[in-house]
PDB file of C-alpha atoms in Angstrom:
ATOM      1  CA  MET Z 950     147.194 -17.770 -66.875  1.00  0.00           C
ATOM      2  CA  ASN Z 951     146.007 -17.525 -63.312  1.00  0.00           C
ATOM      3  CA  GLU Z 952     145.707 -13.975 -62.032  1.00  0.00           C
ATOM      4  CA  LYS Z 953     145.670 -14.971 -58.349  1.00  0.00           C
ATOM      5  CA  ASP Z 954     148.907 -15.690 -56.558  1.00  0.00           C
ATOM      6  CA  ASP Z 955     147.606 -18.600 -54.435  1.00  0.00           C
ATOM      7  CA  GLY Z 956     146.447 -20.687 -57.437  1.00  0.00           C
ATOM      8  CA  LYS Z 957     142.899 -21.192 -56.173  1.00  0.00           C
ATOM      9  CA  VAL Z 958     139.776 -20.595 -58.213  1.00  0.00           C
ATOM     10  CA  ARG Z 959     136.112 -21.468 -57.694  1.00  0.00           C
ATOM     11  CA  LEU Z 960     134.599 -24.053 -60.031  1.00  0.00           C
ATOM     12  CA  ASP Z 961     131.814 -21.744 -61.201  1.00  0.00           C
ATOM     13  CA  LYS Z 962     134.370 -19.059 -62.019  1.00  0.00           C
ATOM     14  CA  TRP Z 963     136.573 -21.541 -63.891  1.00  0.00           C
ATOM     15  CA  LEU Z 964     133.623 -22.823 -65.958  1.00  0.00           C
ATOM     16  CA  TRP Z 965     132.756 -19.246 -66.842  1.00  0.00           C
ATOM     17  CA  ALA Z 966     136.380 -18.419 -67.722  1.00  0.00           C
ATOM     18  CA  ALA Z 967     136.634 -21.585 -69.854  1.00  0.00           C
ATOM     19  CA  ARG Z 968     133.510 -20.404 -71.732  1.00  0.00           C
ATOM     20  CA  PHE Z 969     131.247 -23.354 -70.936  1.00  0.00           C
ATOM     21  CA  TYR Z 970     128.608 -20.894 -69.663  1.00  0.00           C
ATOM     22  CA  LYS Z 971     127.911 -17.281 -70.598  1.00  0.00           C
ATOM     23  CA  THR Z 972     127.579 -16.038 -67.024  1.00  0.00           C
ATOM     24  CA  ARG Z 973     128.789 -17.116 -63.632  1.00  0.00           C
ATOM     25  CA  ALA Z 974     125.186 -17.327 -62.467  1.00  0.00           C
ATOM     26  CA  LEU Z 975     124.433 -19.894 -65.196  1.00  0.00           C
ATOM     27  CA  ALA Z 976     127.525 -21.871 -64.218  1.00  0.00           C
ATOM     28  CA  LYS Z 977     126.468 -21.816 -60.568  1.00  0.00           C
ATOM     29  CA  ALA Z 978     122.919 -22.921 -61.440  1.00  0.00           C
ATOM     30  CA  ALA Z 979     124.269 -25.798 -63.561  1.00  0.00           C
ATOM     31  CA  ILE Z 980     126.537 -26.988 -60.751  1.00  0.00           C
ATOM     32  CA  GLU Z 981     123.736 -26.791 -58.188  1.00  0.00           C
ATOM     33  CA  GLY Z 982     121.414 -28.604 -60.600  1.00  0.00           C
ATOM     34  CA  GLY Z 983     123.798 -31.566 -60.834  1.00  0.00           C
ATOM     35  CA  LYS Z 984     124.917 -30.863 -64.405  1.00  0.00           C
ATOM     36  CA  VAL Z 985     128.602 -30.726 -63.431  1.00  0.00           C
ATOM     37  CA  HIS Z 986     130.447 -33.594 -61.766  1.00  0.00           C
ATOM     38  CA  CYS Z 987     134.034 -33.428 -60.560  1.00  0.00           C
ATOM     39  CA  ARG Z 988     135.873 -36.741 -60.257  1.00  0.00           C
ATOM     40  CA  GLY Z 989     132.568 -38.598 -60.669  1.00  0.00           C
ATOM     41  CA  GLU Z 990     130.744 -36.791 -57.851  1.00  0.00           C
ATOM     42  CA  ARG Z 991     128.352 -33.868 -57.621  1.00  0.00           C
ATOM     43  CA  CYS Z 992     130.063 -30.766 -56.353  1.00  0.00           C
ATOM     44  CA  LYS Z 993     129.414 -27.258 -55.108  1.00  0.00           C
ATOM     45  CA  PRO Z 994     130.134 -23.980 -56.939  1.00  0.00           C
ATOM     46  CA  SER Z 995     132.833 -23.164 -54.379  1.00  0.00           C
ATOM     47  CA  LYS Z 996     134.798 -26.341 -55.162  1.00  0.00           C
ATOM     48  CA  GLU Z 997     138.373 -25.597 -56.178  1.00  0.00           C
ATOM     49  CA  PRO Z 998     139.336 -27.572 -59.285  1.00  0.00           C
ATOM     50  CA  ARG Z 999     142.928 -28.717 -59.592  1.00  0.00           C
ATOM     51  CA  ILE Z1000     144.997 -29.357 -62.693  1.00  0.00           C
ATOM     52  CA  GLY Z1001     144.330 -32.922 -63.827  1.00  0.00           C
ATOM     53  CA  ASP Z1002     140.769 -33.088 -62.457  1.00  0.00           C
ATOM     54  CA  GLU Z1003     138.206 -34.735 -64.716  1.00  0.00           C
ATOM     55  CA  LEU Z1004     134.921 -32.862 -65.076  1.00  0.00           C
ATOM     56  CA  LEU Z1005     131.691 -34.167 -66.598  1.00  0.00           C
ATOM     57  CA  ILE Z1006     129.683 -31.234 -67.956  1.00  0.00           C
ATOM     58  CA  ARG Z1007     126.145 -31.658 -69.302  1.00  0.00           C
ATOM     59  CA  SER Z1008     124.713 -28.811 -71.334  1.00  0.00           C
ATOM     60  CA  GLY Z1009     121.578 -29.342 -73.385  1.00  0.00           C
ATOM     61  CA  PHE Z1010     121.976 -32.537 -75.398  1.00  0.00           C
ATOM     62  CA  ASP Z1011     125.773 -32.489 -75.046  1.00  0.00           C
ATOM     63  CA  GLU Z1012     127.774 -34.246 -72.374  1.00  0.00           C
ATOM     64  CA  ARG Z1013     131.487 -33.435 -72.259  1.00  0.00           C
ATOM     65  CA  THR Z1014     134.262 -35.042 -70.256  1.00  0.00           C
ATOM     66  CA  VAL Z1015     137.145 -32.602 -69.898  1.00  0.00           C
ATOM     67  CA  VAL Z1016     140.428 -32.624 -68.025  1.00  0.00           C
ATOM     68  CA  VAL Z1017     141.512 -29.370 -66.369  1.00  0.00           C
ATOM     69  CA  GLN Z1018     144.836 -28.239 -67.875  1.00  0.00           C
ATOM     70  CA  ALA Z1019     145.154 -24.739 -66.403  1.00  0.00           C
ATOM     71  CA  LEU Z1020     143.369 -22.452 -63.952  1.00  0.00           C
ATOM     72  CA  SER Z1021     142.111 -18.961 -64.671  1.00  0.00           C
ATOM     73  CA  VAL Z1022     139.689 -16.501 -63.106  1.00  0.00           C
ATOM     74  CA  VAL Z1023     139.711 -14.173 -66.122  1.00  0.00           C
ATOM     75  CA  ARG Z1024     137.415 -14.728 -69.101  1.00  0.00           C
ATOM     76  CA  ARG Z1025     139.357 -14.229 -72.312  1.00  0.00           C
ATOM     77  CA  GLY Z1026     139.023 -15.142 -75.969  1.00  0.00           C
ATOM     78  CA  ALA Z1027     137.967 -18.604 -77.106  1.00  0.00           C
ATOM     79  CA  PRO Z1028     141.464 -19.815 -78.128  1.00  0.00           C
ATOM     80  CA  GLU Z1029     142.838 -18.950 -74.680  1.00  0.00           C
ATOM     81  CA  ALA Z1030     139.786 -20.474 -72.969  1.00  0.00           C
ATOM     82  CA  GLN Z1031     140.236 -23.752 -74.878  1.00  0.00           C
ATOM     83  CA  ALA Z1032     143.777 -23.968 -73.505  1.00  0.00           C
ATOM     84  CA  LEU Z1033     142.293 -24.307 -69.985  1.00  0.00           C
ATOM     85  CA  TYR Z1034     140.956 -27.824 -70.670  1.00  0.00           C
ATOM     86  CA  ALA Z1035     141.315 -30.864 -72.915  1.00  0.00           C
ATOM     87  CA  GLU Z1036     138.290 -32.904 -73.926  1.00  0.00           C
ATOM     88  CA  THR Z1037     138.813 -36.664 -73.856  1.00  0.00           C
ATOM     89  CA  ALA Z1038     138.721 -38.633 -77.127  1.00  0.00           C
ATOM     90  CA  GLU Z1039     135.810 -40.831 -76.046  1.00  0.00           C
ATOM     91  CA  SER Z1040     133.826 -37.733 -75.069  1.00  0.00           C
ATOM     92  CA  ILE Z1041     134.320 -36.243 -78.530  1.00  0.00           C
ATOM     93  CA  ALA Z1042     133.290 -39.535 -80.171  1.00  0.00           C
ATOM     94  CA  ARG Z1043     130.177 -39.793 -77.946  1.00  0.00           C
ATOM     95  CA  ARG Z1044     129.100 -36.230 -78.755  1.00  0.00           C
ATOM     96  CA  GLU Z1045     129.595 -36.706 -82.502  1.00  0.00           C
ATOM     97  CA  HIS Z1046     127.660 -39.993 -82.435  1.00  0.00           C
ATOM     98  CA  ALA Z1047     124.799 -38.394 -80.480  1.00  0.00           C
ATOM     99  CA  ALA Z1048     124.728 -35.447 -82.901  1.00  0.00           C
ATOM    100  CA  LEU Z1049     124.464 -37.822 -85.863  1.00  0.00           C
ATOM    101  CA  GLN Z1050     121.605 -39.687 -84.176  1.00  0.00           C
ATOM    102  CA  ARG Z1051     119.771 -36.437 -83.451  1.00  0.00           C
ATOM    103  CA  LYS Z1052     120.291 -35.319 -87.030  1.00  0.00           C
ATOM    104  CA  ALA Z1053     118.920 -38.609 -88.340  1.00  0.00           C
ATOM    105  CA  GLY Z1054     115.926 -38.358 -86.003  1.00  0.00           C
ATOM    106  CA  ALA Z1055     116.689 -41.629 -84.233  1.00  0.00           C
ATOM    107  CA  LEU Z1056     116.070 -40.192 -80.776  1.00  0.00           C
ATOM    108  CA  GLY Z1057     112.790 -38.442 -81.522  1.00  0.00           C
ATOM    109  CA  VAL Z1058     109.307 -39.925 -81.409  1.00  0.00           C
ATOM    110  CA  GLU Z1059     107.784 -40.247 -84.835  1.00  0.00           C
ATOM    111  CA  THR Z1060     104.063 -39.841 -85.300  1.00  0.00           C
ATOM    112  CA  ASP Z1061     101.751 -39.742 -88.302  1.00  0.00           C
ATOM    113  CA  GLY Z1062     100.596 -36.258 -87.351  1.00  0.00           C
ATOM    114  CA  ARG Z1063      97.339 -35.320 -85.707  1.00  0.00           C
ATOM    115  CA  PRO Z1064      95.003 -38.127 -84.679  1.00  0.00           C
ATOM    116  CA  SER Z1065      91.915 -38.677 -86.794  1.00  0.00           C
ATOM    117  CA  LYS Z1066      88.419 -38.185 -85.405  1.00  0.00           C
ATOM    118  CA  LYS Z1067      88.106 -41.903 -84.746  1.00  0.00           C
ATOM    119  CA  GLN Z1068      91.489 -42.038 -82.988  1.00  0.00           C
ATOM    120  CA  ARG Z1069      90.519 -39.031 -80.820  1.00  0.00           C
ATOM    121  CA  ARG Z1070      87.321 -40.784 -79.733  1.00  0.00           C
ATOM    122  CA  GLN Z1071      89.317 -43.903 -78.889  1.00  0.00           C
ATOM    123  CA  LEU Z1072      91.780 -41.832 -76.848  1.00  0.00           C
ATOM    124  CA  GLN Z1073      88.957 -40.141 -74.962  1.00  0.00           C
ATOM    125  CA  GLN Z1074      87.333 -43.500 -74.273  1.00  0.00           C
ATOM    126  CA  PHE Z1075      90.637 -44.961 -73.121  1.00  0.00           C
ATOM    127  CA  ARG Z1076      91.298 -42.040 -70.770  1.00  0.00           C
ATOM    128  CA  GLY Z1077      87.788 -42.291 -69.374  1.00  0.00           C
ATOM    129  CA  ASN Z1078      86.719 -38.845 -70.440  1.00  0.00           C
ATOM    130  CA  GLN Z1079      83.081 -38.502 -69.264  1.00  0.00           C
ATOM    131  CA  ASP Z1080      82.498 -34.986 -70.629  1.00  0.00           C
ATOM    132  CA  GLN Z1081      80.045 -36.140 -73.306  1.00  0.00           C
TER     133      GLN Z1081
END
């Protein structure tokens, strides 16, 4: 699948080719922001992933642990992109569990809506609001 003859590819390019990010710039920003870890460590966009490397990729609420299966610098269709990596079983289970929790509302903060007039006064008094 690799178009280069030396078998080297940048990490940001591989993430883009594997369709984790829509653009290379987004992939680079995610790597620089610490959202991608290679072998348990933060890395740079110029890092060259090797077959068998384990990557931890955080995107939104999702956190995926994938193992690099092939290298490519060309972005192709989704079925070919999915052949570049294999997601670990525990990663899939973690993501599904987190999705169920989000769906059930277990991670969100529940409130009774807007505070009443009395509750607003108490909040203002607690915060020390001297505007009155």
